[in-house]
Amino acid sequence: MSNIAIVGAGHVGVVYAAGLAELGHRVRVVDVSLKRVAMLRSGRIWFYEPGLPELLARGLARRRIEFTTSYERGLAKARFVFVCVPTPTTAAGSLDDSYLRAALTSIRQNTKPPWPVVVNKSTVPVGTGDVAARLFEGEDMHVVSNPEFLAEGRAVEDFFHPSRIVIGSRNRIAGEAVAALYAPLRAPVVHTDPVTAEFSKLAANAFLATKVSFANVLSRIGESVGADGDGLAKALSLDPRIGAGHLRAGLGFGGSCLPKDLAAVEQLARRYTESSGLFAAVAAVNRAQRARIVDLLVDRFGTVQDRRIAILGATFKANTDDLRDSPALGLACQLAELHASVNVYDPVAAPQLRALAPQLVLFRSALAAVRGADAVVVATEWPEFATIDLLAVRRAMRGSLLVDARGLFDVEAAHRAGLDYFSFSTAGVRPHEAEEPLEAVAS
Ligand SMILES: NC(=O)c1ccc[n+]([C@@H]2O[C@H](COP(=O)([O-])OP(=O)(O)OC[C@H]3O[C@@H](n4cnc5c(N)ncnc54)[C@H](O)[C@@H]3O)[C@@H](O)[C@H]2O)c1
């Protein structure tokens, strides 16, 4: 069992701390945020991730995990240093590696022989591994690129059952030492160089984003030619060359990874090829999905001004409280800008929403949020929405339009409840079904 340091106590770092402790390692986690470290020491996680509190509690109870703001303490005795700091997108669309540079500098200042292996899990600009290795040149200290593929909302499951482990190292012994840490997980391991490892992460997310936009374009064509989106997705997904994931039409992708990694690949394509249009189109299709909902509501009501729109779900997907680049939140804010009165219910993200978007009116339940609404938009696929009583929804609403932007409901069930129904896979509502203006409704 090894002493492992983790730098960055976030969505990746805490999962790795708890997961590696479960595998028997002793882990020290360093973060610059005193507040986060204080919370984590008492077993409270500053973000929502199913199964993680229990796993962390086990590691803390066994005294295998420690959180600190001190690099000196965190890195003392470490054989491996996992780097899990943020790499947000810059205004120009590339990856901001300033947190990574700061972390590597602190690691450099706080390590001494016997040198640990630095394992980079942050998603970085292609070539960063070699730049980082130069920082430690002269010492017998190796940097291994080990990109992370876990998905929020299922991160614990992904830690213990990864689809693959990618190890990019210029030093065979260092690469194999990192691979040995993962041996109990019995996952396929790809040994390669750092550049290929880094690019494989960006490429995976660019592909997933492309698949989502592909499905969304097909659903639009399907709407026009009368093809059923769900049937189409099923028929495609059974082809093993295509696969099932990320094929459902919906409000589009978001979160902290897909949009920024797609933008980074688009930048690379622009610099080195004539094919950046491919990725630009993927991003444009994604933006258009939100715009389609706004257009649908405007077509329906003439204007959304003073209309009450209930948005169910604000996070970028279910089982996370992550609001970064969330299409659901983006849609809610856009409707508020158009002077709609926007009711929002999200099962876990209310505290962050209150600070981030005070213009939205927050509710404690879906039924409370839809009360008096002219239209309801299901914007995140939280499982609790799929079991909602549609008759109760219809009775609570003022209007009758249900926009199922995540494809949760059956069109027949919605119609039986007296709802006008739209989803990206089933064109149920047409602009000619426009409602009367508000004044007429009131009189
Ligand atoms: N979130 C995901 O689902 C996911 C999946 C795969 C890869 N990634 C990549 O992993 C990296 C980390 O992402 P995340 O979502 O865990 O980030 P995060 O924002 O959730 O957490 C990062 C943590 O690092 C800390 N930090 C920042 N600078 C630091 C420094 N110099 N020293 C110590 N701590 C520092 C922050 O305080 C924060 O707690 C990113 O590059 C991301 O692209 C994320």
XYZ file of C-alpha atoms and ligand atoms in Angstrom:
487
model
C 0.000 0.000 0.000
C 1.305 3.451 -0.873
C 1.300 6.950 0.549
C -0.502 9.073 -2.035
C -0.970 12.839 -2.136
C -3.832 14.411 -4.065
C -3.717 18.067 -5.051
C -7.209 19.554 -5.526
C -10.186 18.427 -3.407
C -12.889 18.702 -6.074
C -15.110 16.438 -8.162
C -12.138 14.323 -9.238
C -9.810 14.709 -6.234
C -12.308 13.691 -3.536
C -13.478 10.680 -5.555
C -9.842 9.601 -5.928
C -9.105 10.195 -2.234
C -12.053 8.053 -1.144
C -11.524 5.434 -3.868
C -7.771 4.995 -3.303
C -8.361 4.798 0.468
C -10.922 2.068 -0.165
C -8.229 0.185 -2.110
C -6.082 0.379 1.029
C -3.797 3.363 0.344
C -3.026 6.199 2.764
C -4.095 9.468 1.158
C -3.409 13.112 1.986
C -5.374 15.730 0.053
C -4.112 19.298 -0.361
C -6.454 22.119 -1.378
C -5.989 25.890 -1.343
C -9.512 26.403 0.010
C -9.564 26.429 3.800
C -13.362 26.256 3.774
C -13.440 23.112 1.630
C -10.725 21.436 3.663
C -12.593 22.186 6.919
C -15.808 20.704 5.499
C -14.099 17.623 4.120
C -12.295 16.930 7.406
C -15.696 16.533 9.040
C -16.911 14.284 6.215
C -19.042 16.936 4.478
C -18.521 17.167 0.718
C -18.965 20.583 -0.874
C -20.683 19.135 -3.968
C -23.321 16.468 -4.546
C -22.139 13.062 -5.739
C -24.193 9.919 -4.990
C -22.374 7.319 -2.879
C -19.363 9.546 -2.203
C -20.254 10.661 1.374
C -20.472 7.018 2.500
C -17.183 6.109 0.799
C -15.417 9.134 2.256
C -16.809 8.393 5.724
C -15.299 4.890 5.545
C -11.884 6.249 4.560
C -11.953 8.866 7.330
C -13.081 6.328 9.944
C -10.194 4.034 8.966
C -7.859 7.050 9.253
C -6.662 6.547 5.701
C -7.574 10.043 4.472
C -6.401 13.420 5.673
C -7.230 16.872 4.254
C -4.857 19.814 4.569
C -4.090 23.219 3.101
C -0.361 22.619 3.623
C 1.604 21.293 0.652
C 4.471 20.498 2.984
C 2.325 18.224 5.143
C 0.288 16.848 2.254
C 3.299 15.834 0.167
C 5.484 14.531 2.991
C 6.196 10.818 2.393
C 4.103 10.725 -0.817
C 5.206 8.163 -3.418
C 2.638 9.479 -5.906
C 1.174 12.979 -6.245
C -2.143 13.048 -8.148
C -2.913 16.484 -9.613
C -6.665 17.204 -9.857
C -6.895 20.994 -10.150
C -9.312 22.858 -12.443
C -8.539 23.736 -16.056
C -11.436 25.991 -17.064
C -11.820 27.388 -20.530
C -10.249 30.740 -21.431
C -12.157 33.462 -23.262
C -10.345 32.328 -26.445
C -11.628 28.751 -26.035
C -8.396 27.063 -24.971
C -7.746 25.401 -21.605
C -6.513 27.624 -18.785
C -3.534 25.848 -17.261
C -2.711 28.525 -14.660
C -4.041 26.444 -11.703
C -1.997 23.520 -12.940
C 1.157 25.592 -13.232
C 0.634 26.943 -9.704
C 0.091 23.412 -8.362
C 3.175 22.035 -10.139
C 5.310 24.896 -8.797
C 4.094 24.174 -5.252
C 4.794 20.464 -5.760
C 8.311 21.295 -6.976
C 8.935 23.453 -3.891
C 7.641 20.868 -1.430
C 9.225 17.623 -2.565
C 12.644 16.124 -2.063
C 14.262 12.746 -2.658
C 13.092 10.061 -2.832
C 11.105 11.838 -5.535
C 7.413 10.981 -5.955
C 5.823 10.276 -9.337
C 3.556 13.167 -10.370
C 0.314 11.822 -11.885
C -1.640 14.440 -13.788
C -5.392 13.847 -13.915
C -6.428 17.382 -14.887
C -7.594 17.791 -18.484
C -4.789 19.827 -20.003
C -3.691 21.418 -23.263
C -1.998 18.790 -25.417
C 1.739 18.800 -24.665
C 1.424 19.900 -21.024
C 2.943 16.664 -19.713
C 6.211 17.381 -21.457
C 6.191 21.002 -20.261
C 5.580 19.764 -16.700
C 8.367 17.205 -17.017
C 10.786 20.023 -17.925
C 9.857 21.752 -14.645
C 11.296 18.785 -12.777
C 14.271 18.336 -15.095
C 17.510 17.453 -13.366
C 15.653 15.561 -10.636
C 14.754 11.937 -10.975
C 11.098 12.908 -10.817
C 8.639 11.704 -13.460
C 5.371 13.159 -14.686
C 2.754 10.675 -15.900
C -0.348 11.819 -17.809
C -3.317 9.836 -16.575
C -6.463 11.570 -17.902
C -9.711 11.094 -16.053
C -12.878 9.824 -17.739
C -15.295 9.658 -14.803
C -18.736 11.223 -15.198
C -20.332 13.314 -12.468
C -23.399 11.633 -11.012
C -21.801 8.204 -11.388
C -18.256 9.032 -10.380
C -17.938 6.403 -7.630
C -19.143 3.671 -9.986
C -16.754 4.969 -12.662
C -13.810 4.963 -10.227
C -14.265 1.287 -9.377
C -15.279 0.210 -12.898
C -13.387 2.410 -15.362
C -13.820 1.639 -19.056
C -10.044 2.080 -19.515
C -6.977 3.508 -17.823
C -4.785 5.639 -20.071
C -1.193 6.104 -18.942
C 1.058 8.485 -20.845
C 4.654 8.291 -19.710
C 8.117 8.759 -21.189
C 9.472 6.552 -18.395
C 8.405 2.909 -18.456
C 8.988 2.239 -14.748
C 7.001 5.307 -13.641
C 4.136 4.393 -16.015
C 4.014 0.840 -14.758
C 4.093 1.975 -11.123
C 0.993 4.110 -11.779
C -0.705 1.257 -13.656
C -0.041 -1.037 -10.663
C -2.143 1.257 -8.444
C -5.131 0.487 -10.668
C -4.484 -3.270 -10.896
C -7.282 -4.212 -8.432
C -9.808 -2.531 -10.761
C -9.007 -4.988 -13.593
C -9.578 -2.376 -16.312
C -7.903 -2.365 -19.735
C -4.757 -0.230 -19.596
C -3.448 1.780 -22.552
C 0.243 2.659 -22.188
C 1.241 5.511 -24.448
C 3.158 8.799 -24.505
C 1.919 11.903 -22.595
C 0.781 13.792 -25.710
C -1.407 10.902 -26.888
C -2.835 10.416 -23.388
C -3.765 14.091 -23.116
C -5.265 14.170 -26.593
C -7.274 10.992 -25.922
C -9.202 12.814 -23.175
C -10.069 15.826 -25.330
C -10.902 13.559 -28.270
C -13.274 11.395 -26.179
C -15.278 14.408 -25.044
C -15.299 15.984 -28.508
C -16.697 12.708 -29.847
C -19.405 12.517 -27.162
C -20.392 16.123 -27.836
C -20.528 15.354 -31.558
C -22.770 12.370 -30.880
C -25.202 14.498 -28.858
C -25.430 17.141 -31.574
C -25.726 14.439 -34.248
C -28.725 12.987 -32.373
C -30.247 16.444 -32.033
C -29.971 17.190 -35.752
C -31.477 13.792 -36.599
C -34.400 14.483 -34.280
C -35.100 17.744 -36.107
C -35.101 15.959 -39.436
C -37.257 13.236 -37.868
C -39.787 15.815 -36.717
C -40.180 17.080 -40.273
C -40.307 13.738 -42.046
C -42.420 12.092 -39.352
C -39.766 9.724 -37.931
C -40.038 8.833 -34.246
C -36.917 10.032 -32.438
C -36.942 7.333 -29.744
C -37.343 4.560 -32.320
C -34.560 6.053 -34.393
C -32.213 6.262 -31.386
C -32.979 2.652 -30.470
C -32.386 1.407 -34.000
C -29.054 3.226 -34.155
C -27.895 2.293 -30.681
C -28.171 -1.449 -31.333
C -25.453 -1.132 -33.959
C -22.263 -2.002 -32.024
C -20.289 0.386 -34.238
C -22.466 3.243 -32.948
C -23.363 2.306 -29.357
C -26.149 3.508 -27.096
C -24.713 6.418 -25.115
C -25.314 10.093 -25.861
C -27.814 9.387 -28.652
C -30.982 10.847 -27.132
C -32.265 14.099 -28.489
C -32.639 16.745 -25.808
C -31.626 20.131 -24.500
C -27.996 19.460 -25.314
C -24.763 18.902 -23.430
C -23.232 21.089 -20.735
C -21.230 20.812 -17.545
C -17.589 21.481 -16.816
C -16.107 19.061 -19.357
C -17.818 18.529 -22.738
C -18.176 22.190 -23.784
C -14.639 23.178 -22.797
C -12.987 20.056 -24.185
C -14.910 20.478 -27.455
C -13.736 24.106 -27.626
C -10.141 22.983 -27.029
C -10.340 20.438 -29.876
C -11.947 23.046 -32.134
C -8.973 25.323 -31.411
C -6.525 22.546 -32.283
C -8.440 21.749 -35.464
C -8.395 25.423 -36.441
C -4.655 25.658 -35.847
C -3.625 22.429 -37.550
C -6.350 21.516 -40.083
C -9.036 22.942 -42.351
C -11.700 20.984 -40.466
C -12.538 23.109 -37.428
C -16.006 23.610 -38.956
C -16.936 20.126 -37.757
C -16.560 21.088 -34.089
C -17.952 24.602 -34.543
C -21.105 23.010 -35.983
C -21.381 20.665 -32.998
C -21.302 23.660 -30.639
C -23.774 25.627 -32.791
C -26.278 22.736 -32.848
C -25.964 22.526 -29.078
C -26.769 26.213 -28.611
C -29.690 25.920 -31.030
C -31.453 23.353 -28.850
C -32.028 25.940 -26.103
C -33.049 28.528 -28.652
C -35.634 26.100 -30.023
C -37.382 25.948 -26.651
C -37.410 29.740 -26.390
C -38.814 29.971 -29.953
C -41.434 27.340 -29.167
C -42.625 29.306 -26.118
C -42.622 32.605 -28.006
C -44.588 31.003 -30.869
C -47.045 29.608 -28.398
C -47.632 32.758 -26.347
C -46.705 35.569 -28.756
C -44.291 36.780 -26.093
C -43.085 35.168 -22.892
C -43.226 38.491 -21.071
C -45.263 38.040 -17.863
C -45.873 34.400 -18.653
C -45.071 32.018 -15.826
C -42.734 29.274 -16.979
C -41.792 26.451 -14.631
C -38.388 24.881 -15.230
C -37.903 21.473 -13.646
C -34.191 20.798 -13.130
C -31.367 23.342 -13.284
C -28.223 21.198 -13.296
C -26.562 20.148 -16.542
C -27.640 16.559 -15.930
C -29.206 14.451 -13.191
C -27.451 13.284 -10.007
C -25.147 16.266 -9.687
C -25.464 19.784 -8.278
C -23.040 21.080 -10.902
C -24.461 24.169 -12.622
C -21.367 24.935 -14.710
C -22.448 25.588 -18.299
C -25.852 24.026 -17.640
C -28.280 24.216 -20.596
C -31.192 24.091 -18.117
C -29.922 27.071 -16.136
C -29.014 28.901 -19.350
C -32.574 28.454 -20.621
C -34.090 29.625 -17.316
C -31.915 32.767 -17.297
C -32.688 33.497 -20.948
C -36.443 33.325 -20.266
C -36.008 35.610 -17.242
C -34.146 38.084 -19.485
C -37.176 38.048 -21.785
C -39.237 39.073 -18.725
C -40.945 35.757 -18.169
C -41.579 34.907 -14.554
C -39.446 31.800 -14.096
C -40.189 29.226 -11.395
C -37.431 26.681 -10.831
C -37.263 23.460 -8.904
C -34.092 21.390 -8.723
C -33.745 18.473 -6.284
C -30.253 19.424 -5.058
C -28.946 22.680 -6.516
C -31.136 25.269 -4.717
C -28.364 26.675 -2.452
C -26.028 27.401 -5.386
C -28.908 28.681 -7.528
C -29.923 31.193 -4.893
C -26.492 32.813 -5.106
C -25.964 32.370 -8.849
C -29.353 33.370 -10.300
C -31.399 35.435 -7.826
C -33.771 36.422 -10.650
C -35.261 32.902 -10.622
C -38.006 31.967 -8.163
C -37.037 28.743 -6.388
C -39.437 26.105 -5.096
C -39.096 23.086 -2.821
C -40.986 20.639 -5.035
C -41.903 20.143 -8.674
C -45.625 20.451 -7.961
C -45.102 23.728 -6.093
C -43.060 25.092 -9.019
C -45.690 24.260 -11.673
C -48.547 25.911 -9.749
C -50.059 28.645 -11.917
C -47.546 28.045 -14.735
C -48.452 28.709 -18.360
C -45.876 26.154 -19.453
C -43.636 23.594 -17.800
C -40.218 22.691 -19.196
C -38.527 19.525 -17.946
C -34.925 20.588 -18.428
C -32.910 17.973 -16.495
C -33.589 14.233 -16.466
C -33.839 13.841 -12.667
C -35.444 10.422 -12.017
C -38.075 11.945 -9.691
C -39.529 13.913 -12.626
C -40.199 10.749 -14.625
C -42.617 9.522 -11.941
C -44.461 12.798 -11.443
C -48.280 12.671 -11.543
C -49.031 14.417 -14.845
C -52.687 14.855 -13.958
C -51.662 16.729 -10.798
C -49.284 18.829 -12.898
C -52.058 19.750 -15.333
C -54.442 20.619 -12.504
C -51.852 22.849 -10.816
C -50.980 24.735 -14.019
C -52.761 27.709 -15.511
C -51.841 26.637 -19.047
C -51.391 23.226 -20.575
C -48.017 23.120 -22.343
C -45.498 20.513 -21.198
C -42.102 20.793 -22.902
C -40.298 17.536 -22.215
C -36.786 18.650 -23.160
C -35.214 15.435 -21.803
C -37.600 12.902 -23.310
C -38.896 11.519 -19.988
C -42.578 11.052 -20.766
C -44.804 9.121 -23.040
C -46.803 11.368 -25.379
C -49.999 9.333 -24.795
C -49.711 9.711 -21.004
C -49.220 13.453 -21.357
C -52.230 13.760 -23.656
C -54.358 11.641 -21.298
C -53.530 14.140 -18.541
C -54.813 16.935 -20.797
C -51.370 18.368 -21.536
C -50.136 19.707 -24.852
C -46.871 17.906 -25.251
C -43.607 18.671 -26.976
C -40.413 16.692 -26.892
C -37.448 16.731 -29.237
C -38.318 13.196 -30.315
C -42.078 13.651 -30.671
C -43.408 16.749 -32.351
C -46.664 17.205 -30.415
C -47.129 20.954 -30.427
C -47.121 23.192 -33.454
C -46.839 26.966 -33.614
C -50.364 27.186 -35.064
C -51.622 26.034 -31.664
C -50.726 29.500 -30.339
C -52.571 30.617 -27.234
C -54.501 33.818 -26.867
C -52.616 36.817 -25.498
C -52.618 37.266 -21.709
C -55.120 40.164 -21.710
C -57.660 37.972 -23.502
C -57.073 35.164 -21.008
C -57.623 37.555 -18.111
C -60.860 39.064 -19.414
N -15.633 17.078 -12.981
C -15.531 16.065 -13.807
O -16.484 15.326 -14.054
C -14.215 15.744 -14.491
C -14.081 14.545 -15.195
C -12.880 14.279 -15.824
C -11.834 15.195 -15.778
N -12.012 16.359 -15.102
C -10.876 17.282 -15.062
O -10.264 17.173 -13.787
C -9.776 18.457 -13.364
C -10.394 18.804 -12.016
O -11.782 18.973 -12.207
P -12.806 19.043 -10.994
O -14.163 19.031 -11.583
O -12.433 18.052 -9.955
O -12.473 20.513 -10.431
P -13.137 21.219 -9.161
O -13.285 22.631 -9.501
O -14.319 20.425 -8.714
O -12.012 21.040 -8.008
C -10.713 21.522 -8.127
C -10.148 21.813 -6.732
O -8.801 22.231 -6.891
C -8.511 23.252 -5.919
N -7.339 24.008 -6.351
C -7.235 24.966 -7.311
N -5.962 25.366 -7.433
C -5.228 24.643 -6.536
C -3.844 24.606 -6.188
N -2.941 25.372 -6.813
N -3.455 23.764 -5.205
C -4.363 22.983 -4.546
N -5.674 22.972 -4.859
C -6.101 23.799 -5.831
C -9.819 24.041 -5.879
O -9.922 24.784 -4.650
C -10.875 22.918 -5.992
O -11.294 22.474 -4.722
C -10.124 19.429 -14.489
O -9.041 19.542 -15.352
C -11.271 18.739 -15.200
O -11.370 19.118 -16.532
C -13.157 16.646 -14.440
